[in-house]
XYZ file of C-alpha atoms in Angstrom:
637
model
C 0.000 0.000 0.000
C 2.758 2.153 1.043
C 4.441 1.874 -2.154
C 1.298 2.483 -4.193
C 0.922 5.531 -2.563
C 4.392 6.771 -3.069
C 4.135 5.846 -6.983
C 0.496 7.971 -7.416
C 2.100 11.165 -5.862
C 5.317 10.916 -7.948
C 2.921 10.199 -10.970
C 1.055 13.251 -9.691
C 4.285 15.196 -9.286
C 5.686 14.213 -12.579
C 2.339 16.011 -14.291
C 2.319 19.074 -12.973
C 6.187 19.590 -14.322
C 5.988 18.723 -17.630
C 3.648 20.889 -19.881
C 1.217 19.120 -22.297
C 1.952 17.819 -25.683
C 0.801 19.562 -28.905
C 0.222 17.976 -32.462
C 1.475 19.328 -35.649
C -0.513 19.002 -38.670
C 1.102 19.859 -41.999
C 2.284 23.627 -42.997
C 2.566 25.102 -46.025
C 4.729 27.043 -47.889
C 3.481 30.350 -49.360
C 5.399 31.126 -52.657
C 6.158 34.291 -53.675
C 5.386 35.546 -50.304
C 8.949 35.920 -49.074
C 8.836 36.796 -45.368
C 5.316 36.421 -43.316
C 4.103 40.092 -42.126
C 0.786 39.341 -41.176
C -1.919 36.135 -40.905
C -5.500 36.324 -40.177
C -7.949 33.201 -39.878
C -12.083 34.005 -40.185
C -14.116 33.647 -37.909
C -15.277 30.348 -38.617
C -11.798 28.618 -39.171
C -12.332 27.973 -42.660
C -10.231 30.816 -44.574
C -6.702 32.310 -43.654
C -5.277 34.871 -45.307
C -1.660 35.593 -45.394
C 0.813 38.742 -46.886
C 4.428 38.855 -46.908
C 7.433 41.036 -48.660
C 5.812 39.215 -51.943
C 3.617 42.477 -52.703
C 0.982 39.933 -52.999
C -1.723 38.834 -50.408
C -3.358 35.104 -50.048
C -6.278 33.689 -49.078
C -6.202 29.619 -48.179
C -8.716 27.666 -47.247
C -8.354 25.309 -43.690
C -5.934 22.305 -45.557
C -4.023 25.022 -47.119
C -5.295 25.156 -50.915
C -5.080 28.205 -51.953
C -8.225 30.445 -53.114
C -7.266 33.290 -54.406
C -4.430 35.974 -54.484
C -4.490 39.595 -54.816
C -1.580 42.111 -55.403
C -0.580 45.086 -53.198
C 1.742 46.336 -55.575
C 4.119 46.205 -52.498
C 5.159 44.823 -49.295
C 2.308 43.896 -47.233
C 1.577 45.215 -43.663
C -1.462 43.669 -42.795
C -4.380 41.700 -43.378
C -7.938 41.089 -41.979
C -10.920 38.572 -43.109
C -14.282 39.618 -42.110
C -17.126 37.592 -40.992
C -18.782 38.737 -44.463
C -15.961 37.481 -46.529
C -14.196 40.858 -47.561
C -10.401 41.174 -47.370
C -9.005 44.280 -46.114
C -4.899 44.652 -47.311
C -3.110 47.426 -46.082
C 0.292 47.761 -48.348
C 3.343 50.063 -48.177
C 2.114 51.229 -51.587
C 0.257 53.880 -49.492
C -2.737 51.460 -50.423
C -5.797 50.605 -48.543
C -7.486 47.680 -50.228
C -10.885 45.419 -49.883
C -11.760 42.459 -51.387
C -14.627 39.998 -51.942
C -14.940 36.605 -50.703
C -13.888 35.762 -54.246
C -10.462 37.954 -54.471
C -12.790 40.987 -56.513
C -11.453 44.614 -55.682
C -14.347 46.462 -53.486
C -12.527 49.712 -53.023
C -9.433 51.044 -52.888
C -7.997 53.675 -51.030
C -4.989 56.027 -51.359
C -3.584 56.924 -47.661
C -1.170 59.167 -48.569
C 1.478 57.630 -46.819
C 2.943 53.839 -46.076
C 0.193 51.952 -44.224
C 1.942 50.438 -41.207
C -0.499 47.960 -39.712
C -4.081 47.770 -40.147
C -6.450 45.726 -37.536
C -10.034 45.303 -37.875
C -13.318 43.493 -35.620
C -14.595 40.620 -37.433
C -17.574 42.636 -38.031
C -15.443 45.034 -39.476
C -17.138 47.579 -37.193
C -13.818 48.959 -36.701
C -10.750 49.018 -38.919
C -7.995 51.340 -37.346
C -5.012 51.842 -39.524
C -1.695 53.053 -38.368
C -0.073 55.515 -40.557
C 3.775 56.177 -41.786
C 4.783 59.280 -39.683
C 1.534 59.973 -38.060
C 0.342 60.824 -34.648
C -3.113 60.122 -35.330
C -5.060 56.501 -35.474
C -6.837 56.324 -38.960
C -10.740 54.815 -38.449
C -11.817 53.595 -41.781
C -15.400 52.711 -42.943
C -15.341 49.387 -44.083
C -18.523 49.794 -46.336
C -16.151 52.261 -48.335
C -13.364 52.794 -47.440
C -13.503 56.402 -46.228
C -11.441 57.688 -43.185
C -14.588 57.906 -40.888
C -12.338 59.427 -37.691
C -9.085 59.585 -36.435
C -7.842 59.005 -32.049
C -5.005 61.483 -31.537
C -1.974 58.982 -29.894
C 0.412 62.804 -29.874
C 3.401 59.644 -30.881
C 4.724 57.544 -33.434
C 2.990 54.069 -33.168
C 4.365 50.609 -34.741
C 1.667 47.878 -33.952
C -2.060 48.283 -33.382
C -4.870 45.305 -32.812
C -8.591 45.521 -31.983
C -10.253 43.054 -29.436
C -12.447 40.540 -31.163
C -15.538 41.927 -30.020
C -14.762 45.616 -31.281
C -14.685 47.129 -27.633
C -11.035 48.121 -26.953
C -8.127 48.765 -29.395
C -4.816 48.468 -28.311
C -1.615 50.745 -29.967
C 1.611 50.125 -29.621
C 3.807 53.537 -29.640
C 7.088 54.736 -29.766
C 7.384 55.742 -26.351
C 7.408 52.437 -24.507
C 4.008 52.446 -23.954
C 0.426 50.992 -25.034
C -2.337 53.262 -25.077
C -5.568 51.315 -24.749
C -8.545 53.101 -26.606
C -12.328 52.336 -26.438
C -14.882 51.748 -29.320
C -14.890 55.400 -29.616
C -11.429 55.991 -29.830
C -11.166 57.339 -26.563
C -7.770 56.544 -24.571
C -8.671 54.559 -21.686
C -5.411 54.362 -19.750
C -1.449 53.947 -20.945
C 0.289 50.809 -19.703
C 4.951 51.475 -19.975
C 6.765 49.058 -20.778
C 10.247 48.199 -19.648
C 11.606 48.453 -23.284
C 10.580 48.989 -27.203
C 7.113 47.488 -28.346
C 7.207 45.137 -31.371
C 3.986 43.999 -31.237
C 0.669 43.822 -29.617
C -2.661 42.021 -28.388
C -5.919 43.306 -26.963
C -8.488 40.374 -25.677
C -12.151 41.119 -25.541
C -11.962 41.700 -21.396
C -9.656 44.789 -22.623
C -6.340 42.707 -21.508
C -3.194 43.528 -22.780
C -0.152 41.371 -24.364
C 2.757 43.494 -25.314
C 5.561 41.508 -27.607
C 8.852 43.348 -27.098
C 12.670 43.760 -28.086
C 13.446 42.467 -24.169
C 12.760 38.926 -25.045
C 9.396 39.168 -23.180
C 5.796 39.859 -23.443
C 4.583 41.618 -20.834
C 0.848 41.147 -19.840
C -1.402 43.255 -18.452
C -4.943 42.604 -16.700
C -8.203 45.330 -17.469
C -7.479 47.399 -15.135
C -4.075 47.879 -16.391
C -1.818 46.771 -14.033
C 1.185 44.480 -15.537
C 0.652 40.878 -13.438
C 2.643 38.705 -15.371
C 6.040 38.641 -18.061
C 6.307 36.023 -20.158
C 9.595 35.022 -21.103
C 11.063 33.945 -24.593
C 14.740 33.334 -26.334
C 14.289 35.994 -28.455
C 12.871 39.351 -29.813
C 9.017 38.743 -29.734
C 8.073 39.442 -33.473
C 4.067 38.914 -32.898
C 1.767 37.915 -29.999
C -1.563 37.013 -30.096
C -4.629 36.005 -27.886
C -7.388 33.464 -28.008
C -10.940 34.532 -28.398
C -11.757 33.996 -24.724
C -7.888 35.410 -23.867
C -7.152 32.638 -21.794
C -4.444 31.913 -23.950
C -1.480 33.550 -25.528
C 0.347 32.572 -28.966
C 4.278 34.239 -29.503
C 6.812 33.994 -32.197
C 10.292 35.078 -31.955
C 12.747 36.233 -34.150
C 14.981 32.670 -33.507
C 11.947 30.776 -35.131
C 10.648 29.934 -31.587
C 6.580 29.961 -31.317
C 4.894 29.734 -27.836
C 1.607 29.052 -26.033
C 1.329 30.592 -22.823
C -1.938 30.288 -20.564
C -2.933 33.643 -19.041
C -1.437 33.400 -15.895
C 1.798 33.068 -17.766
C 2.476 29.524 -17.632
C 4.400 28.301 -20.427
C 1.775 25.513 -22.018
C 4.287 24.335 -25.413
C 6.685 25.671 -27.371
C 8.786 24.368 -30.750
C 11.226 25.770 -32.729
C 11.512 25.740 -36.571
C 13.831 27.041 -39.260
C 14.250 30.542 -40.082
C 12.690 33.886 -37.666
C 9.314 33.605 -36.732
C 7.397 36.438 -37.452
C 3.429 35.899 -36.843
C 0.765 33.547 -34.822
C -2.542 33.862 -34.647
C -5.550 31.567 -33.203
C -8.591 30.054 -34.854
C -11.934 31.570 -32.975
C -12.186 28.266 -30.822
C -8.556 28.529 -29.879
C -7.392 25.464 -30.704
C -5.873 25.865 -33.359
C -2.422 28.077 -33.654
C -0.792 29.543 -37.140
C 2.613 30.428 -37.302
C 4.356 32.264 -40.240
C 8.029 32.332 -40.920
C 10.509 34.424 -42.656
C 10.831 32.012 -45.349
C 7.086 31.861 -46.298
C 6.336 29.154 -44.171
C 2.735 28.593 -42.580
C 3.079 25.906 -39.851
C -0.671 24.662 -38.433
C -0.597 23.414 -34.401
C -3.150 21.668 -32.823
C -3.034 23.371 -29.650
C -6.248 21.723 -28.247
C -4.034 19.583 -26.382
C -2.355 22.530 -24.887
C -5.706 23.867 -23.799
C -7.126 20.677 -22.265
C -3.824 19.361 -20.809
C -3.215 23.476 -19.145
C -6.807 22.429 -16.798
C -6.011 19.088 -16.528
C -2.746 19.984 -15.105
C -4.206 22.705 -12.717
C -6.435 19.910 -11.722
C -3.744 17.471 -11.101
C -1.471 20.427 -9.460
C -4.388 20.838 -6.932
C -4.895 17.855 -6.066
C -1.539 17.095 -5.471
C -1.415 20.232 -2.746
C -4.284 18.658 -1.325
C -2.589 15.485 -0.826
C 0.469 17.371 0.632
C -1.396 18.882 3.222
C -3.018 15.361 4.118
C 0.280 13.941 4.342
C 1.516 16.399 6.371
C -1.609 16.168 8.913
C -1.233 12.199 8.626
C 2.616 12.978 9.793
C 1.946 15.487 12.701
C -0.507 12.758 14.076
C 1.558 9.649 13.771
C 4.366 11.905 15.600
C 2.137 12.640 18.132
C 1.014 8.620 18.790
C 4.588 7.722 18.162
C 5.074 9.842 21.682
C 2.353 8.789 23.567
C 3.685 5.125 22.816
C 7.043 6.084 24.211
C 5.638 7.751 26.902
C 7.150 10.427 25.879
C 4.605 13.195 25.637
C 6.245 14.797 29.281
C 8.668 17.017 26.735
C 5.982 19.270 26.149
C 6.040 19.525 29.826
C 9.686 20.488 30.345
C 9.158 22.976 27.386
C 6.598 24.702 29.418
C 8.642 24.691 32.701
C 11.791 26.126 30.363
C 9.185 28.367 28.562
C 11.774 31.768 30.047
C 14.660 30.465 28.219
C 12.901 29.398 25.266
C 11.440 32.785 25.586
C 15.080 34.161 25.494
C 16.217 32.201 22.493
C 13.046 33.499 20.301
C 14.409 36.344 19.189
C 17.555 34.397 17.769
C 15.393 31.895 16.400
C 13.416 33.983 14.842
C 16.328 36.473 13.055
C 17.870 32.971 11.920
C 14.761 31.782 10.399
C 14.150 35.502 8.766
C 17.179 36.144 7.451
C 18.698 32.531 7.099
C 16.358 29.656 6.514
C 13.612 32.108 4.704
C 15.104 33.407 2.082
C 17.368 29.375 1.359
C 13.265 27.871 1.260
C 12.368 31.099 -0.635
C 14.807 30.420 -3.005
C 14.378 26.484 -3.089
C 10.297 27.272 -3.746
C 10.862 30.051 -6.303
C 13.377 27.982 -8.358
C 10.346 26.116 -9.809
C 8.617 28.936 -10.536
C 8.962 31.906 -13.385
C 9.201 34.713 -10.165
C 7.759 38.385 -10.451
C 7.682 39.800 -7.653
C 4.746 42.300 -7.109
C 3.341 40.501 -9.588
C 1.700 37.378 -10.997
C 4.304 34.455 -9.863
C 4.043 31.256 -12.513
C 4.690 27.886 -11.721
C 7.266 26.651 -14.766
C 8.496 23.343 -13.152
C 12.130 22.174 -14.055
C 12.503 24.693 -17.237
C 14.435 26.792 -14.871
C 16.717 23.761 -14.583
C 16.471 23.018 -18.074
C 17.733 26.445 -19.116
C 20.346 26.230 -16.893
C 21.869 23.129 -19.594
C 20.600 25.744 -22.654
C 22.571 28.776 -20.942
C 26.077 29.526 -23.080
C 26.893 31.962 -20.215
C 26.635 29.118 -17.435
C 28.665 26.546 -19.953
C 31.489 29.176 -20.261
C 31.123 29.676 -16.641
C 31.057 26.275 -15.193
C 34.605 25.501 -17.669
C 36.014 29.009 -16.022
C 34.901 28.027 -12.719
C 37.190 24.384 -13.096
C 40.206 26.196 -13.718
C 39.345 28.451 -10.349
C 39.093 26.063 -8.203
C 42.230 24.190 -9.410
C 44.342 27.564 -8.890
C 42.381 28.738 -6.270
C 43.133 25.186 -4.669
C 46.938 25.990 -4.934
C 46.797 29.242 -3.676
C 44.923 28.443 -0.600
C 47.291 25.207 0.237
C 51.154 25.864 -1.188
C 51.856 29.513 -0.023
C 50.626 29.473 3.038
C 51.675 26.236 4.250
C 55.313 27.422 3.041
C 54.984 29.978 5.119
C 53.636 28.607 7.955
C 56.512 26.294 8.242
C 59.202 29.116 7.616
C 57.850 30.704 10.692
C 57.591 27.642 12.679
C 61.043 26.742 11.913
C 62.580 30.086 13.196
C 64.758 29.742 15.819
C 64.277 33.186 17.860
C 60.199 33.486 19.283
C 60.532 36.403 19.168
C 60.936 36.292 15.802
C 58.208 33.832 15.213
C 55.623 36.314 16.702
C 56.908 39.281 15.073
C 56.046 37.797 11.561
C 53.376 36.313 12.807
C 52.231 39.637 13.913
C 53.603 40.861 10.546
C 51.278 38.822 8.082
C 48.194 38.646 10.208
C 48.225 43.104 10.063
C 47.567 42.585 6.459
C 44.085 41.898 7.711
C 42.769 44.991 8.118
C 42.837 45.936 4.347
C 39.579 46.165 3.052
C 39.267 42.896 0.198
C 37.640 45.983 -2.456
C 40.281 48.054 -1.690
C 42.723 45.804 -2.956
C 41.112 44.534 -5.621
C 40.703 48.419 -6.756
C 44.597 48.927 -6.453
C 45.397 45.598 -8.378
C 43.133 46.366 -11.054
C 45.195 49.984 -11.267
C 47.793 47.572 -11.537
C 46.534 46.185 -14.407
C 45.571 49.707 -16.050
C 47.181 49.538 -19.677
C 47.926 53.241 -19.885
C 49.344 53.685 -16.220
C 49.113 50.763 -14.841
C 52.535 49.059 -12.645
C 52.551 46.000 -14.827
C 52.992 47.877 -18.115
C 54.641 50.795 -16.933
C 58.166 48.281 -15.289
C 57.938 46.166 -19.015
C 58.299 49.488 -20.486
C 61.176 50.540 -17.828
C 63.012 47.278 -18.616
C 62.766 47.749 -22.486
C 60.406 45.064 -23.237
C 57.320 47.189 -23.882
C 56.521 44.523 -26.564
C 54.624 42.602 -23.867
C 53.156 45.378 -22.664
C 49.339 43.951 -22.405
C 45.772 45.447 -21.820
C 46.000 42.076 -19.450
C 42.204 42.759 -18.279
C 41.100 43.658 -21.847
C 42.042 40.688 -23.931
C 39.676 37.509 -23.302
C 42.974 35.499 -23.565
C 44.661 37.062 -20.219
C 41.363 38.312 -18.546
C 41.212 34.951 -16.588
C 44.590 34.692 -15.261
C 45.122 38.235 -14.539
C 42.560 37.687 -11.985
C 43.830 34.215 -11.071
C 47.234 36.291 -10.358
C 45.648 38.776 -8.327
C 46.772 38.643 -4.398
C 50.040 37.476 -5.158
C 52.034 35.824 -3.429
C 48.566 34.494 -2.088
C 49.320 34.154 1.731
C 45.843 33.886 2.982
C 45.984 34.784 6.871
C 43.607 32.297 7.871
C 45.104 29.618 6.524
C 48.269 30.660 7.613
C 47.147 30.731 10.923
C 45.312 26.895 10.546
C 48.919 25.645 9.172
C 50.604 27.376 12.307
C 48.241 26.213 14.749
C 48.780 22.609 12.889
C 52.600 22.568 13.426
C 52.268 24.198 17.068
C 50.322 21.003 17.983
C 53.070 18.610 16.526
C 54.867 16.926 19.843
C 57.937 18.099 19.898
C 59.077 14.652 20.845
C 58.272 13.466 17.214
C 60.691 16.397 15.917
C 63.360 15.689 18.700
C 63.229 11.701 17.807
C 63.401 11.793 14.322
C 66.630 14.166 14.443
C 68.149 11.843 16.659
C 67.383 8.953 13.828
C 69.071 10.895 11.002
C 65.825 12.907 9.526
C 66.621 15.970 7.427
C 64.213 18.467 7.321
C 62.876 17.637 4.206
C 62.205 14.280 5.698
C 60.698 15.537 8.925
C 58.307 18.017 7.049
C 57.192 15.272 4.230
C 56.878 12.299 6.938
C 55.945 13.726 10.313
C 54.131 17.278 9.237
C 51.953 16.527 6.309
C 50.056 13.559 7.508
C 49.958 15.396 10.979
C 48.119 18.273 8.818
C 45.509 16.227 7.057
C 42.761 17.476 9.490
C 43.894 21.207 8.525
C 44.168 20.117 4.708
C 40.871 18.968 4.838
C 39.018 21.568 6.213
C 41.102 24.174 4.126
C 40.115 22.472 1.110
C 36.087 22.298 1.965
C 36.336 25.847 2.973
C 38.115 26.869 -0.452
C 35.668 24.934 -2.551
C 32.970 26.638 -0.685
C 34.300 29.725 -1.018
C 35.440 29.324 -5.219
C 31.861 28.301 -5.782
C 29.909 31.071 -4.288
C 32.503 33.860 -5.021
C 31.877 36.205 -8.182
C 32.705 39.583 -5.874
C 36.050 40.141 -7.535
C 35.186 39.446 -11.215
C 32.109 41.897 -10.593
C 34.467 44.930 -9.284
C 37.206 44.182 -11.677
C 35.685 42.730 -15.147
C 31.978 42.333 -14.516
C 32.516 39.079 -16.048
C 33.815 40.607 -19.490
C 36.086 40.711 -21.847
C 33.191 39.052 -23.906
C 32.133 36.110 -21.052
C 35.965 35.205 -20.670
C 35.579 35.760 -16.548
C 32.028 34.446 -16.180
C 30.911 32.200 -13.654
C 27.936 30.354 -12.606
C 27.729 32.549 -9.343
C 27.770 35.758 -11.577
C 25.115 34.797 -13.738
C 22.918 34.409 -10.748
C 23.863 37.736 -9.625
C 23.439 39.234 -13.157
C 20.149 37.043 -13.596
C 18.444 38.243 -10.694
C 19.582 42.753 -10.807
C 19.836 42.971 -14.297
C 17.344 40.459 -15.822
C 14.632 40.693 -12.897
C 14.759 36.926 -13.734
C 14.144 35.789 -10.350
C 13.389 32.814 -10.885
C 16.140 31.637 -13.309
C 18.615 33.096 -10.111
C 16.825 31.029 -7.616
C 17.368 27.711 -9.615
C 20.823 28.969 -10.067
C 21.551 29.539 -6.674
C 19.439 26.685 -5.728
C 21.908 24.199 -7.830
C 25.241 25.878 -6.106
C 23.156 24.862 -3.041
C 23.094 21.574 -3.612
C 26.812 20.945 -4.697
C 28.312 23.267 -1.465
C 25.689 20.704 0.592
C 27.838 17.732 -1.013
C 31.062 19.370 -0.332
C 29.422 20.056 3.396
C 28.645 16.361 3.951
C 31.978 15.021 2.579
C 33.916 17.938 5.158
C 31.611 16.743 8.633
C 31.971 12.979 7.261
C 35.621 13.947 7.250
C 35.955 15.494 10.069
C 33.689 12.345 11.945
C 36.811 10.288 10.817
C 38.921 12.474 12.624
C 37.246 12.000 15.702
C-alpha cells in the first residue's frame, strides 16, 4: 500500500512539471510571399489569409489550398478577413485595399502615406489603420473605405490590434508604452513598458499582451496593471490572444513559437527554421498559425495545450491537497509515536523552560528571517517563473532546463574548473610554506613578530585591494605595463584585463604571493600542535628536514588540509565579488561564472526565478562538499 501511494504522488508530481503535448498538422509554404508580415484566420476557421514582402496577399482555405491571391503592388503590412468574406490589405504602396470573398477589388484607397499595420473586428465595425509618420489613429469605414475618424496617440505608433468583439483597441507607440482606446477611440489608460514594443494584443476583457525587443511579453490585466512577463529566447516578433484570452500565442525572431496560458504559464513551445514572425488563433482557440521568414505557414493543434493546461491545474491541486493530508497524517503519527514512548512529558519540560525558550526566540526567529527564509524562498521560487509584485508562474524544471541551454553558465562552469584548481593551490602551497618558515625560526621572538607581521595585512579592506590591483593592471598607467616598459620590453606590454585570452589569469594572479591569513594561521596552529618529541626523535634517527616536514608534518596536517580544502571549494563556488568589481565578467564572457550569472540574472534580468534555480543548484553541490567535510571530520574523531 505504502508503495502504491508513493508511486500515485510521484505520478502526480511528474504532471504538474511537464507541460502538455501539442500535435502538428502539416504547414505550407506560401510562394512568392517571401517573409510572413501578417496572418489572419475568419471567424469560422475555414479561410486564412496571409501577406508577406511578396507584394501579394493570399487567401487559403483550412488544408491550405489556396483560393485566391491579390496584389498590393508592395510589401504587405497587414491583413484582416471579415465575418462577411471581404479582405481588407493594407500595403506600403500607401494602399488601402478590400476584397470579396472571391479575391474581386471592393474599393481602394490612397492613404497618402505607407500603411503600417491595419487591424479590424470581425464585423469590421472597426478598422484602425496606423499611418507612416503619423500621430493620429486612422478609423476607416469598411462599407467604403472612407477615413470615418481619427484618435489622436500625440506619438509615433508601430503595432495596433482591436479586441475581437470591437470594444477596446490596443496601440503600440514609440514611447514604450500601449495606449488602450475604447470603441470610440477614446484613450482609456497607458500601460509602460520596460523596453521597445514590437507587437501587440488586446483580448475582448480589454487585456493587454505586449511583444517586445526584451525577449518578453509583458501582460497586463483590465485594469491595467502588468501581473505577469512572459519570457522567450528571443525578440518577440508577434503575440496574439485566443478569443476567450485565456491563452497567448508568440513567435520570436529565432523561429521559436509559444503558447502561454494567461497566468503566464508556459503551455508548449517548438522551434523551426528561419525567424518567426506571426501567430494567430482560430476563434475556438485550438488551433495556432505560425508564419516564418521564409514563407512558411506551420498549423498546431493546440487543443491539447488547452485541455492538458486544466487538466494539469487539476492534477497540481490535487496534489497540494494530498500534501497537506500527508503532512496532517505525519503530525498525528508523531504525536502517537510519543504517547507510545511515553514520551509526551517534553511538552512539559518545554513549558517549565518556557523563560529560556522565551530568550532564544528572538535568535530563532532572526535565523529563520534572514537565514532559513530566504534558502526555502529560493528552493520554492526555483520552480517557478518569479515576479515579484506581480503574478508568480509555476514553470516546473525549465528553470533547470535552461540552466543546460545557458552559453553563459557553460562558459562559466569551464572558467569556474580552472578556479578552483588555482584557487586550490593558492589556498594550500603559499601558506603552508609559510607557515613552516615561521615555525622553523629559531628566535620566538621572531616567530611572533612575523606572525604579527602577516596577520596586520588583515585589516585591508578585500575591495580596496582589488581596486589597487586592477590599477595595476591599467594599460595606460598601470605598474605591470609601466616596469615592461622601464626594462625595455614594452613589446609585452598587455591590456592584461582587456584581452579575453589574459582576462582569466590576470585575476587568477591577483593577491600574489597568495598568503591567505587564515590559513596561515590553521597551518601554524597545525605545526604548534606537533609533539615536539616526534621532531626531537626523528633528528636523533638521522631525519633531514625535508624528511621531517614530508613524513611527520603533512600527515599530521591532514585534518587542517581537509578543512582548508572544503572551505576553499565553498568559497570558489559562491565567489563572483572580484570578477564583478574588476571585469563584470567581461572581456566578452571570458571571466564568467555560474555565481555571476545568478547575480546578473536576478539585478539585471529581474529573472528571479532563473537566479533562484541557479543559486538553488550551487546549493546543492556546497551541501555535497558540506557532507563530505563533517563525514571527514567524523573520521577524525
Amino acid at each position: 500500500m505504502r508503495k502504491l501511494t508513493q508511486a500515485a504522488m510521484a505520478f502526480l508530481l511528474l504532471l504538474t512539471l511537464f507541460p502538455a503535448v501539442v500535435q502538428a498538422e502539416e504547414g505550407w509554404s506560401v510562394e512568392q510571399a517571401g517573409n510572413i508580415t501578417s496572418i489572419s484566420v475568419s471567424e469560422d476557421g475555414s479561410r486564412i489569409a496571409v501577406g508577406g514582402y511578396g507584394a501579394k496577399a493570399f487567401v487559403f482555405d483550412s488544408s491550405g489550398k489556396q483560393q485566391f491571391a491579390v496584389d498590393a503592388k508592395n510589401v504587405v503590412t497587414g491583413v484582416n478577413l471579415l465575418n462577411n468574406g471581404t479582405l481588407i490589405v493594407s500595403s506600403d504602396d500607401r494602399h488601402l485595399y478590400a476584397y470579396d470573398s472571391a479575391g474581386k477589388l471592393l474599393w481602394d484607397t490612397n492613404m497618402k502615406r505607407q500603411v503600417k499595420d491595419v487591424s479590424s473586428s470581425p464585423d469590421g465595425s472597426i478598422i484602425s489603420v496606423i499611418i507612416q509618420n503619423s500621430t493620429e489613429l486612422q478609423y476607416m469605414d469598411g462599407e467604403t473605405g472612407e477615413v470615418k475618424g481619427t484618435a489622436d496617440i500625440s506619438i509615433g505608433m508601430k503595432s495596433v490590434s482591436v479586441s475581437g468583439n470591437g470594444q477596446w483597441v490596443a496601440v503600440g507607440a514609440t514611447d514604450q508604452y500601449i495606449h488602450l482606446l475604447d470603441s470610440e477611440g477614446k484613450t482609456v489608460r497607458k500601460m509602460g513598458l520596460d523596453s521597445s514594443v514590437e507587437s501587440v494584443a488586446v483580448s475582448d476583457e480589454g487585456e493587454v499582451a505586449a511583444g517586445t525587443t526584451a525577449y518578453a511579453v509583458e501582460l497586463f490585466d483590465k485594469d491595467g496593471k502588468r501581473d505577469a512577463i512572459l519570457a522567450a529566447k528571443d525578440i518577440v516578433t508577434d503575440v496574439a490572444f485566443t478569443r476567450d484570452g485565456q491563452f497567448i500565442g508568440v513567435s520570436d525572431f529565432s523561429g521559436n513559437f509559444y503558447v502561454f496560458s494567461r497566468d503566464g504559464k508556459k503551455l508548449w513551445e517548438t522551434k523551426v527554421g528561419g525567424a518567426g514572425r506571426e501567430v494567430e488563433f482560430d476563434k475556438e482557440g485550438k488551433t495556432l498559425y505560425g508564419g516564418t521568414e521564409q514563407g512558411q505557414i506551420h498549423k498546431y493543434d493546440v487543443g491539447a495545450a488547452v485541455e492538458g493546461a486544466k487538466k494539469q491545474a487539476r492534477n497540481q491541486a490535487l496534489l497540494m491537497a494530498a500534501i497537506g493530508i500527508v503532512l496532517v497524517l505525519l503530525i498525528v503519527l508523531g504525536l502517537y509515536y510519543l504517547k507510545k514512548r511515553n514520551r509526551l512529558g517534553i511538552f512539559k519540560t518545554i513549558w517549565r523552560s518556557k523563560l529560556i525558550y522565551l530568550g532564544l526566540a528572538p535568535s530563532f526567529l532572526l535565523l529563520f528571517v534572514f537565514l532559513y527564509y530566504p534558502a526555502f524562498s529560493g528552493l520554492f521560487h526555483s520552480l517557478y517563473d518569479w515576479n515579484p509584485g506581480g503574478r508568480t508562474t509555476f514553470v516546473g524544471l525549465d528553470n533547470f532546463k535552461r540552466m543546460f541551454e545557458d552559453p553563459y553558465v557553460a562558459k562559466g562552469m569551464g572558467n569556474l574548473g580552472l578556479l578552483i584548481v588555482t584557487g586550490l593551490f593558492k589556498t594550500l602551497i603559499p601558506p603552508l610554506i609559510v607557515a613552516e618558515l615561521i615555525y622553523f625560526l629559531r628566535s620566538k621572538k621572531m616567530q611572533y613578530w612575523f606572525r604579527t607581521a602577516f596577520t596586520a595585512s588583515m585589516i585591508i579592506p578585500g575591495v580596496a585591494m582589488l581596486l589597487i590591483w586592477q590599477n595595476l593592471y591599467d594599460p595606460n598607467i598601470g605598474l605591470f605595463n609601466q616596469l615592461l616598459n622601464g626594462l625595455g620590453l614594452g613589446t609585452f606590454a598587455h591590456a592584461w584585463l582587456g584581452d579575453p585570452n589574459t582576462a582569466l589569469w590576470a585575476i587568477i594572479f591577483i593577491g600574489f604571493p597568495f598568503i591567505g591569513i587564515l590559513q596561515l594561521l590553521v597551518f601554524y596552529a597545525g605545526l604548534l600542535a606537533i609533539p615536539e618529541e616526534l621532531i626531537e626523535s626523528a633528528k636523533m634517527d638521522g631525519a633531514t628536514l625535508p624528511r621531517i616536514i614530508r613524513s611527520i608534518h603533512l600527515p599530521l596536517l591532514a585534518g587542517q588540509f581537509k578543512f582548508l580544502i572544503i572551505l576553499a571549494l565553498i568559497g570558489i563556488v559562491q565567489d563572483f565579488n572580484g570578477i564583478l568589481i574588476v571585469t563584470g565578467g567581461g572581456p566578452m564572457d571570458s571571466t564568467y561564472v555560474p555565481a555571476l550569472q545568478m547575480y546578473y540574472a536576478a539585478t539585471k534580468f529581474d529573472d528571479l526565478g532563473y537566479a533562484s534555480a541557479l543559486g538553488v543548484a550551487m546549493f546543492f553541490v556546497i551541501l555535497f562538499i558540506t557532507i563530505i567535510n563533517l563525514k571527514f571530520l567524523k573520521s577524525e574523531e
